[in-house]
Amino acid sequence: KQEVTQIPAALSVPEGENLVLNCSFTDSAIYNLQWFRQDPGKGLTSLLLIQSSQREQTSGRLNASLDKSSGRSTLYIAASQPGDSATYLCAVNTDKLIFGTGTRLQVFP
Amino acid sequence: GAGVSQSPSNKVTEKGKDVELRCDPISGHTALYWYRQSLGQGLEFLIYFQGNSAPDKSGLPSDRFSAERTGGSVSTLTIQRTQQEDSAVYLCASSLGAPPNTEVFFGQGTRLTVV
């Protein structure tokens, strides 16, 4: 059974820091991996999609890497801002998305 | 439409009543998913549609839950005889096609409260 774990569960940092959020999964037979952010009381916003054949994907200050064989992905956030405060979720795609429990990020001024 | 649209955004119902939750996927998206997010819990998969067919309904928690999709577009999730443990945010998502290589987009969710 596929299990997805995210570390840390919560993170509080001052503005301007570079951050790494970790995601691990137990079964490497995935099609792709997707990172989302969720603001309180809101739905999920897609951040990055990495195909199983890719090693990394970048969008602005965000960079996501994927090591499928070791079952790991990282989301790197450069020069964090208070607006980055949210819960970050990773999800692996088999025939459906299986989610981790998220990292709750707070960036303070 | 521009994004996945869900209605209502909030629903309060009495225990034992039936409720219907609606999802309008992004225009042209053939795959549609329902998830549930309970307070303090992760996202729980409920059902997946490809077109009007549901090849995976393994996440539906009981026979009180059912879903249908018509015209390859709008989907309705129905919960019969609601219980307090059904209180959660129900999220709908869609993607352009079947896995594997498609990005999934979520709606804003319906917050269901059973009193």
PDB file of C-alpha atoms in Angstrom:
ATOM      1  CA  LYS A   1       0.000   0.000   0.000  1.00  0.00           C
ATOM      2  CA  GLN A   2       1.371   3.400  -0.991  1.00  0.00           C
ATOM      3  CA  GLU A   3       2.120   5.676   1.947  1.00  0.00           C
ATOM      4  CA  VAL A   4       3.244   9.285   1.675  1.00  0.00           C
ATOM      5  CA  THR A   5       5.036  11.066   4.487  1.00  0.00           C
ATOM      6  CA  GLN A   6       5.956  14.734   4.789  1.00  0.00           C
ATOM      7  CA  ILE A   7       8.598  16.171   7.069  1.00  0.00           C
ATOM      8  CA  PRO A   8       8.534  18.482   8.924  1.00  0.00           C
ATOM      9  CA  ALA A   9       4.890  18.656   9.955  1.00  0.00           C
ATOM     10  CA  ALA A  10       5.279  22.340  10.768  1.00  0.00           C
ATOM     11  CA  LEU A  11       7.869  25.010  10.113  1.00  0.00           C
ATOM     12  CA  SER A  12       8.157  28.616  11.243  1.00  0.00           C
ATOM     13  CA  VAL A  13      10.876  30.815   9.713  1.00  0.00           C
ATOM     14  CA  PRO A  14      11.745  34.492   9.281  1.00  0.00           C
ATOM     15  CA  GLU A  15      11.218  36.124   5.934  1.00  0.00           C
ATOM     16  CA  GLY A  16      14.048  35.695   3.422  1.00  0.00           C
ATOM     17  CA  GLU A  17      15.123  32.178   4.388  1.00  0.00           C
ATOM     18  CA  ASN A  18      15.530  29.407   1.858  1.00  0.00           C
ATOM     19  CA  LEU A  19      13.440  26.357   2.760  1.00  0.00           C
ATOM     20  CA  VAL A  20      13.349  22.657   1.991  1.00  0.00           C
ATOM     21  CA  LEU A  21      10.199  20.601   2.453  1.00  0.00           C
ATOM     22  CA  ASN A  22      10.486  16.841   2.252  1.00  0.00           C
ATOM     23  CA  CYS A  23       8.150  14.185   0.879  1.00  0.00           C
ATOM     24  CA  SER A  24       8.761  10.441   0.872  1.00  0.00           C
ATOM     25  CA  PHE A  25       6.706   7.585  -0.559  1.00  0.00           C
ATOM     26  CA  THR A  26       6.927   3.840  -0.122  1.00  0.00           C
ATOM     27  CA  ASP A  27       6.145   2.551  -3.630  1.00  0.00           C
ATOM     28  CA  SER A  28       8.217   3.903  -6.515  1.00  0.00           C
ATOM     29  CA  ALA A  29       5.642   2.783  -9.120  1.00  0.00           C
ATOM     30  CA  ILE A  30       4.178   6.245  -9.621  1.00  0.00           C
ATOM     31  CA  TYR A  31       3.206   8.137 -12.751  1.00  0.00           C
ATOM     32  CA  ASN A  32       4.074  11.566 -11.412  1.00  0.00           C
ATOM     33  CA  LEU A  33       4.213  13.676  -8.259  1.00  0.00           C
ATOM     34  CA  GLN A  34       2.407  16.938  -7.668  1.00  0.00           C
ATOM     35  CA  TRP A  35       2.992  19.647  -5.061  1.00  0.00           C
ATOM     36  CA  PHE A  36       0.080  21.770  -3.825  1.00  0.00           C
ATOM     37  CA  ARG A  37      -0.472  24.587  -1.378  1.00  0.00           C
ATOM     38  CA  GLN A  38      -3.592  24.958   0.707  1.00  0.00           C
ATOM     39  CA  ASP A  39      -4.552  28.191   2.428  1.00  0.00           C
ATOM     40  CA  PRO A  40      -6.840  27.966   5.484  1.00  0.00           C
ATOM     41  CA  GLY A  41     -10.427  27.241   4.501  1.00  0.00           C
ATOM     42  CA  LYS A  42      -9.532  27.022   0.829  1.00  0.00           C
ATOM     43  CA  GLY A  43      -9.045  24.375  -1.817  1.00  0.00           C
ATOM     44  CA  LEU A  44      -5.721  23.175  -3.179  1.00  0.00           C
ATOM     45  CA  THR A  45      -3.607  25.182  -5.601  1.00  0.00           C
ATOM     46  CA  SER A  46      -1.301  23.212  -7.879  1.00  0.00           C
ATOM     47  CA  LEU A  47       2.307  24.379  -7.665  1.00  0.00           C
ATOM     48  CA  LEU A  48       4.403  21.909  -9.631  1.00  0.00           C
ATOM     49  CA  LEU A  49       3.967  18.605 -11.437  1.00  0.00           C
ATOM     50  CA  ILE A  50       6.978  16.337 -11.926  1.00  0.00           C
ATOM     51  CA  GLN A  51       6.662  13.414 -14.313  1.00  0.00           C
ATOM     52  CA  SER A  52       8.182  10.105 -13.236  1.00  0.00           C
ATOM     53  CA  SER A  53      10.865  10.481 -15.916  1.00  0.00           C
ATOM     54  CA  GLN A  54      11.902  13.950 -14.723  1.00  0.00           C
ATOM     55  CA  ARG A  55      14.379  14.884 -12.011  1.00  0.00           C
ATOM     56  CA  GLU A  56      13.204  18.399 -11.268  1.00  0.00           C
ATOM     57  CA  GLN A  57      10.763  21.147 -12.143  1.00  0.00           C
ATOM     58  CA  THR A  58      10.969  24.879 -11.493  1.00  0.00           C
ATOM     59  CA  SER A  59       8.425  27.671 -11.225  1.00  0.00           C
ATOM     60  CA  GLY A  60       9.602  31.072 -10.040  1.00  0.00           C
ATOM     61  CA  ARG A  61      11.035  30.735  -6.532  1.00  0.00           C
ATOM     62  CA  LEU A  62       9.938  27.097  -6.306  1.00  0.00           C
ATOM     63  CA  ASN A  63      11.992  24.101  -7.327  1.00  0.00           C
ATOM     64  CA  ALA A  64      10.861  20.523  -6.884  1.00  0.00           C
ATOM     65  CA  SER A  65      13.062  17.480  -7.290  1.00  0.00           C
ATOM     66  CA  LEU A  66      12.151  13.826  -7.633  1.00  0.00           C
ATOM     67  CA  ASP A  67      14.225  10.725  -6.926  1.00  0.00           C
ATOM     68  CA  LYS A  68      11.765   7.992  -7.783  1.00  0.00           C
ATOM     69  CA  SER A  69      14.068   5.088  -7.016  1.00  0.00           C
ATOM     70  CA  SER A  70      14.603   6.243  -3.438  1.00  0.00           C
ATOM     71  CA  GLY A  71      10.997   7.407  -3.019  1.00  0.00           C
ATOM     72  CA  ARG A  72      11.781  11.042  -2.271  1.00  0.00           C
ATOM     73  CA  SER A  73      10.837  14.498  -3.423  1.00  0.00           C
ATOM     74  CA  THR A  74      11.827  17.891  -2.099  1.00  0.00           C
ATOM     75  CA  LEU A  75      10.256  21.291  -2.560  1.00  0.00           C
ATOM     76  CA  TYR A  76      12.740  24.133  -2.336  1.00  0.00           C
ATOM     77  CA  ILE A  77      11.392  27.634  -1.675  1.00  0.00           C
ATOM     78  CA  ALA A  78      13.879  30.431  -2.249  1.00  0.00           C
ATOM     79  CA  ALA A  79      13.780  33.751  -0.401  1.00  0.00           C
ATOM     80  CA  SER A  80      10.602  32.951   1.533  1.00  0.00           C
ATOM     81  CA  GLN A  81       7.920  35.624   1.989  1.00  0.00           C
ATOM     82  CA  PRO A  82       5.000  35.979   4.438  1.00  0.00           C
ATOM     83  CA  GLY A  83       2.662  35.243   1.495  1.00  0.00           C
ATOM     84  CA  ASP A  84       4.191  31.772   1.284  1.00  0.00           C
ATOM     85  CA  SER A  85       2.528  30.879   4.596  1.00  0.00           C
ATOM     86  CA  ALA A  86       0.226  27.923   3.912  1.00  0.00           C
ATOM     87  CA  THR A  87       0.098  24.145   4.153  1.00  0.00           C
ATOM     88  CA  TYR A  88       2.138  22.401   1.476  1.00  0.00           C
ATOM     89  CA  LEU A  89       0.995  18.976   0.302  1.00  0.00           C
ATOM     90  CA  CYS A  90       2.703  16.467  -1.919  1.00  0.00           C
ATOM     91  CA  ALA A  91       0.753  13.789  -3.744  1.00  0.00           C
ATOM     92  CA  VAL A  92       1.882  10.807  -5.783  1.00  0.00           C
ATOM     93  CA  ASN A  93      -0.176   9.756  -8.766  1.00  0.00           C
ATOM     94  CA  THR A  94      -0.814   6.060  -9.291  1.00  0.00           C
ATOM     95  CA  ASP A  95      -4.294   5.927 -10.811  1.00  0.00           C
ATOM     96  CA  LYS A  96      -5.345   8.556  -8.277  1.00  0.00           C
ATOM     97  CA  LEU A  97      -3.537  11.061  -6.097  1.00  0.00           C
ATOM     98  CA  ILE A  98      -2.373   9.801  -2.720  1.00  0.00           C
ATOM     99  CA  PHE A  99      -1.557  12.650  -0.370  1.00  0.00           C
ATOM    100  CA  GLY A 100       0.848  13.222   2.450  1.00  0.00           C
ATOM    101  CA  THR A 101      -0.412  14.959   5.582  1.00  0.00           C
ATOM    102  CA  GLY A 102       1.327  18.203   4.712  1.00  0.00           C
ATOM    103  CA  THR A 103       3.825  20.705   6.075  1.00  0.00           C
ATOM    104  CA  ARG A 104       2.320  23.772   7.711  1.00  0.00           C
ATOM    105  CA  LEU A 105       4.595  26.713   6.907  1.00  0.00           C
ATOM    106  CA  GLN A 106       4.591  30.082   8.613  1.00  0.00           C
ATOM    107  CA  VAL A 107       6.877  32.828   7.340  1.00  0.00           C
ATOM    108  CA  PHE A 108       7.016  35.852   9.640  1.00  0.00           C
ATOM    109  CA  PRO A 109       8.193  39.347   8.719  1.00  0.00           C
TER     110      PRO A 109
ATOM    111  CA  GLY B   1     -15.181  27.320 -16.957  1.00  0.00           C
ATOM    112  CA  ALA B   2     -12.007  28.891 -15.681  1.00  0.00           C
ATOM    113  CA  GLY B   3     -11.642  26.499 -12.773  1.00  0.00           C
ATOM    114  CA  VAL B   4     -13.315  23.652 -10.932  1.00  0.00           C
ATOM    115  CA  SER B   5     -16.531  24.946  -9.404  1.00  0.00           C
ATOM    116  CA  GLN B   6     -18.275  23.374  -6.413  1.00  0.00           C
ATOM    117  CA  SER B   7     -21.625  24.147  -4.870  1.00  0.00           C
ATOM    118  CA  PRO B   8     -22.735  24.855  -2.291  1.00  0.00           C
ATOM    119  CA  SER B   9     -19.640  26.237  -0.611  1.00  0.00           C
ATOM    120  CA  ASN B  10     -21.155  25.492   2.794  1.00  0.00           C
ATOM    121  CA  LYS B  11     -23.923  23.122   3.820  1.00  0.00           C
ATOM    122  CA  VAL B  12     -25.404  22.533   7.258  1.00  0.00           C
ATOM    123  CA  THR B  13     -27.773  19.615   7.510  1.00  0.00           C
ATOM    124  CA  GLU B  14     -29.531  17.654  10.215  1.00  0.00           C
ATOM    125  CA  LYS B  15     -28.459  14.136  11.014  1.00  0.00           C
ATOM    126  CA  GLY B  16     -30.409  11.649   8.942  1.00  0.00           C
ATOM    127  CA  LYS B  17     -31.073  13.965   5.996  1.00  0.00           C
ATOM    128  CA  ASP B  18     -29.749  13.395   2.488  1.00  0.00           C
ATOM    129  CA  VAL B  19     -27.401  15.900   0.841  1.00  0.00           C
ATOM    130  CA  GLU B  20     -26.177  16.467  -2.705  1.00  0.00           C
ATOM    131  CA  LEU B  21     -22.883  18.129  -3.514  1.00  0.00           C
ATOM    132  CA  ARG B  22     -22.202  19.385  -7.018  1.00  0.00           C
ATOM    133  CA  CYS B  23     -18.990  19.683  -9.017  1.00  0.00           C
ATOM    134  CA  ASP B  24     -18.438  21.403 -12.360  1.00  0.00           C
ATOM    135  CA  PRO B  25     -15.025  20.410 -13.713  1.00  0.00           C
ATOM    136  CA  ILE B  26     -12.846  22.489 -15.987  1.00  0.00           C
ATOM    137  CA  SER B  27     -14.293  22.451 -19.487  1.00  0.00           C
ATOM    138  CA  GLY B  28     -12.827  19.612 -21.530  1.00  0.00           C
ATOM    139  CA  HIS B  29     -11.479  17.668 -18.558  1.00  0.00           C
ATOM    140  CA  THR B  30     -12.469  14.041 -18.831  1.00  0.00           C
ATOM    141  CA  ALA B  31     -11.187  12.862 -15.447  1.00  0.00           C
ATOM    142  CA  LEU B  32     -12.956  13.880 -12.236  1.00  0.00           C
ATOM    143  CA  TYR B  33     -12.124  13.017  -8.620  1.00  0.00           C
ATOM    144  CA  TRP B  34     -13.826  13.412  -5.250  1.00  0.00           C
ATOM    145  CA  TYR B  35     -11.818  13.676  -2.033  1.00  0.00           C
ATOM    146  CA  ARG B  36     -12.763  14.270   1.587  1.00  0.00           C
ATOM    147  CA  GLN B  37     -10.768  16.246   4.142  1.00  0.00           C
ATOM    148  CA  SER B  38     -11.831  15.844   7.745  1.00  0.00           C
ATOM    149  CA  LEU B  39     -10.726  18.279  10.441  1.00  0.00           C
ATOM    150  CA  GLY B  40      -7.041  17.756  11.127  1.00  0.00           C
ATOM    151  CA  GLN B  41      -6.859  14.832   8.702  1.00  0.00           C
ATOM    152  CA  GLY B  42      -5.276  14.318   5.324  1.00  0.00           C
ATOM    153  CA  LEU B  43      -7.092  14.095   2.035  1.00  0.00           C
ATOM    154  CA  GLU B  44      -9.015  10.868   1.601  1.00  0.00           C
ATOM    155  CA  PHE B  45      -9.781   9.596  -1.915  1.00  0.00           C
ATOM    156  CA  LEU B  46     -13.443   8.757  -2.535  1.00  0.00           C
ATOM    157  CA  ILE B  47     -14.082   8.099  -6.240  1.00  0.00           C
ATOM    158  CA  TYR B  48     -12.622   8.690  -9.709  1.00  0.00           C
ATOM    159  CA  PHE B  49     -14.533   9.174 -12.963  1.00  0.00           C
ATOM    160  CA  GLN B  50     -13.228   8.865 -16.483  1.00  0.00           C
ATOM    161  CA  GLY B  51     -15.983  10.258 -18.633  1.00  0.00           C
ATOM    162  CA  ASN B  52     -19.231   8.997 -17.123  1.00  0.00           C
ATOM    163  CA  SER B  53     -17.713   5.769 -15.833  1.00  0.00           C
ATOM    164  CA  ALA B  54     -16.242   5.240 -12.380  1.00  0.00           C
ATOM    165  CA  PRO B  55     -13.329   2.803 -12.703  1.00  0.00           C
ATOM    166  CA  ASP B  56     -12.322   3.373  -9.095  1.00  0.00           C
ATOM    167  CA  LYS B  57     -14.882   3.886  -6.342  1.00  0.00           C
ATOM    168  CA  SER B  58     -12.822   2.113  -3.718  1.00  0.00           C
ATOM    169  CA  GLY B  59     -12.731   5.091  -1.359  1.00  0.00           C
ATOM    170  CA  LEU B  60     -16.464   5.486  -0.802  1.00  0.00           C
ATOM    171  CA  PRO B  61     -16.785   4.853   2.957  1.00  0.00           C
ATOM    172  CA  SER B  62     -20.199   3.181   2.964  1.00  0.00           C
ATOM    173  CA  ASP B  63     -23.228   2.449   0.837  1.00  0.00           C
ATOM    174  CA  ARG B  64     -24.711   5.738   2.032  1.00  0.00           C
ATOM    175  CA  PHE B  65     -22.295   7.450  -0.365  1.00  0.00           C
ATOM    176  CA  SER B  66     -22.853   7.484  -4.114  1.00  0.00           C
ATOM    177  CA  ALA B  67     -21.756   9.612  -7.027  1.00  0.00           C
ATOM    178  CA  GLU B  68     -22.691  10.037 -10.618  1.00  0.00           C
ATOM    179  CA  ARG B  69     -21.466  12.003 -13.585  1.00  0.00           C
ATOM    180  CA  THR B  70     -23.552  12.930 -16.581  1.00  0.00           C
ATOM    181  CA  GLY B  71     -22.587  14.157 -20.025  1.00  0.00           C
ATOM    182  CA  GLY B  72     -18.950  13.717 -19.133  1.00  0.00           C
ATOM    183  CA  SER B  73     -19.157  16.947 -17.179  1.00  0.00           C
ATOM    184  CA  VAL B  74     -21.073  17.729 -13.974  1.00  0.00           C
ATOM    185  CA  SER B  75     -20.802  15.301 -11.074  1.00  0.00           C
ATOM    186  CA  THR B  76     -22.981  14.936  -7.992  1.00  0.00           C
ATOM    187  CA  LEU B  77     -21.896  13.297  -4.747  1.00  0.00           C
ATOM    188  CA  THR B  78     -24.867  12.152  -2.678  1.00  0.00           C
ATOM    189  CA  ILE B  79     -24.750  11.236   0.991  1.00  0.00           C
ATOM    190  CA  GLN B  80     -27.855   9.542   2.332  1.00  0.00           C
ATOM    191  CA  ARG B  81     -28.932   9.515   5.969  1.00  0.00           C
ATOM    192  CA  THR B  82     -26.056  11.776   6.980  1.00  0.00           C
ATOM    193  CA  GLN B  83     -24.161  11.098  10.198  1.00  0.00           C
ATOM    194  CA  GLN B  84     -22.040  13.468  12.275  1.00  0.00           C
ATOM    195  CA  GLU B  85     -18.872  11.700  11.153  1.00  0.00           C
ATOM    196  CA  ASP B  86     -19.688  12.776   7.580  1.00  0.00           C
ATOM    197  CA  SER B  87     -18.835  16.365   8.555  1.00  0.00           C
ATOM    198  CA  ALA B  88     -15.834  17.353   6.444  1.00  0.00           C
ATOM    199  CA  VAL B  89     -14.750  19.393   3.455  1.00  0.00           C
ATOM    200  CA  TYR B  90     -15.547  17.589   0.218  1.00  0.00           C
ATOM    201  CA  LEU B  91     -13.158  18.493  -2.576  1.00  0.00           C
ATOM    202  CA  CYS B  92     -13.628  17.866  -6.262  1.00  0.00           C
ATOM    203  CA  ALA B  93     -10.811  17.844  -8.798  1.00  0.00           C
ATOM    204  CA  SER B  94     -10.422  17.355 -12.522  1.00  0.00           C
ATOM    205  CA  SER B  95      -7.698  16.678 -15.057  1.00  0.00           C
ATOM    206  CA  LEU B  96      -7.449  16.765 -18.824  1.00  0.00           C
ATOM    207  CA  GLY B  97      -7.280  12.994 -19.195  1.00  0.00           C
ATOM    208  CA  ALA B  98      -6.575   9.764 -17.467  1.00  0.00           C
ATOM    209  CA  PRO B  99      -3.299   9.357 -15.611  1.00  0.00           C
ATOM    210  CA  PRO B 100      -0.413   9.300 -15.997  1.00  0.00           C
ATOM    211  CA  ASN B 101       0.743  12.548 -17.335  1.00  0.00           C
ATOM    212  CA  THR B 102      -1.890  15.070 -16.402  1.00  0.00           C
ATOM    213  CA  GLU B 103      -2.026  17.803 -13.795  1.00  0.00           C
ATOM    214  CA  VAL B 104      -4.934  17.702 -11.347  1.00  0.00           C
ATOM    215  CA  PHE B 105      -6.809  20.887 -10.408  1.00  0.00           C
ATOM    216  CA  PHE B 106      -9.008  21.256  -7.338  1.00  0.00           C
ATOM    217  CA  GLY B 107     -12.122  23.251  -6.549  1.00  0.00           C
ATOM    218  CA  GLN B 108     -12.625  25.281  -3.377  1.00  0.00           C
ATOM    219  CA  GLY B 109     -14.593  22.538  -1.690  1.00  0.00           C
ATOM    220  CA  THR B 110     -17.943  22.151   0.047  1.00  0.00           C
ATOM    221  CA  ARG B 111     -17.843  22.338   3.829  1.00  0.00           C
ATOM    222  CA  LEU B 112     -20.459  19.936   5.158  1.00  0.00           C
ATOM    223  CA  THR B 113     -21.597  20.164   8.767  1.00  0.00           C
ATOM    224  CA  VAL B 114     -23.999  17.550  10.116  1.00  0.00           C
ATOM    225  CA  VAL B 115     -25.734  18.645  13.315  1.00  0.00           C
TER     226      VAL B 115
END
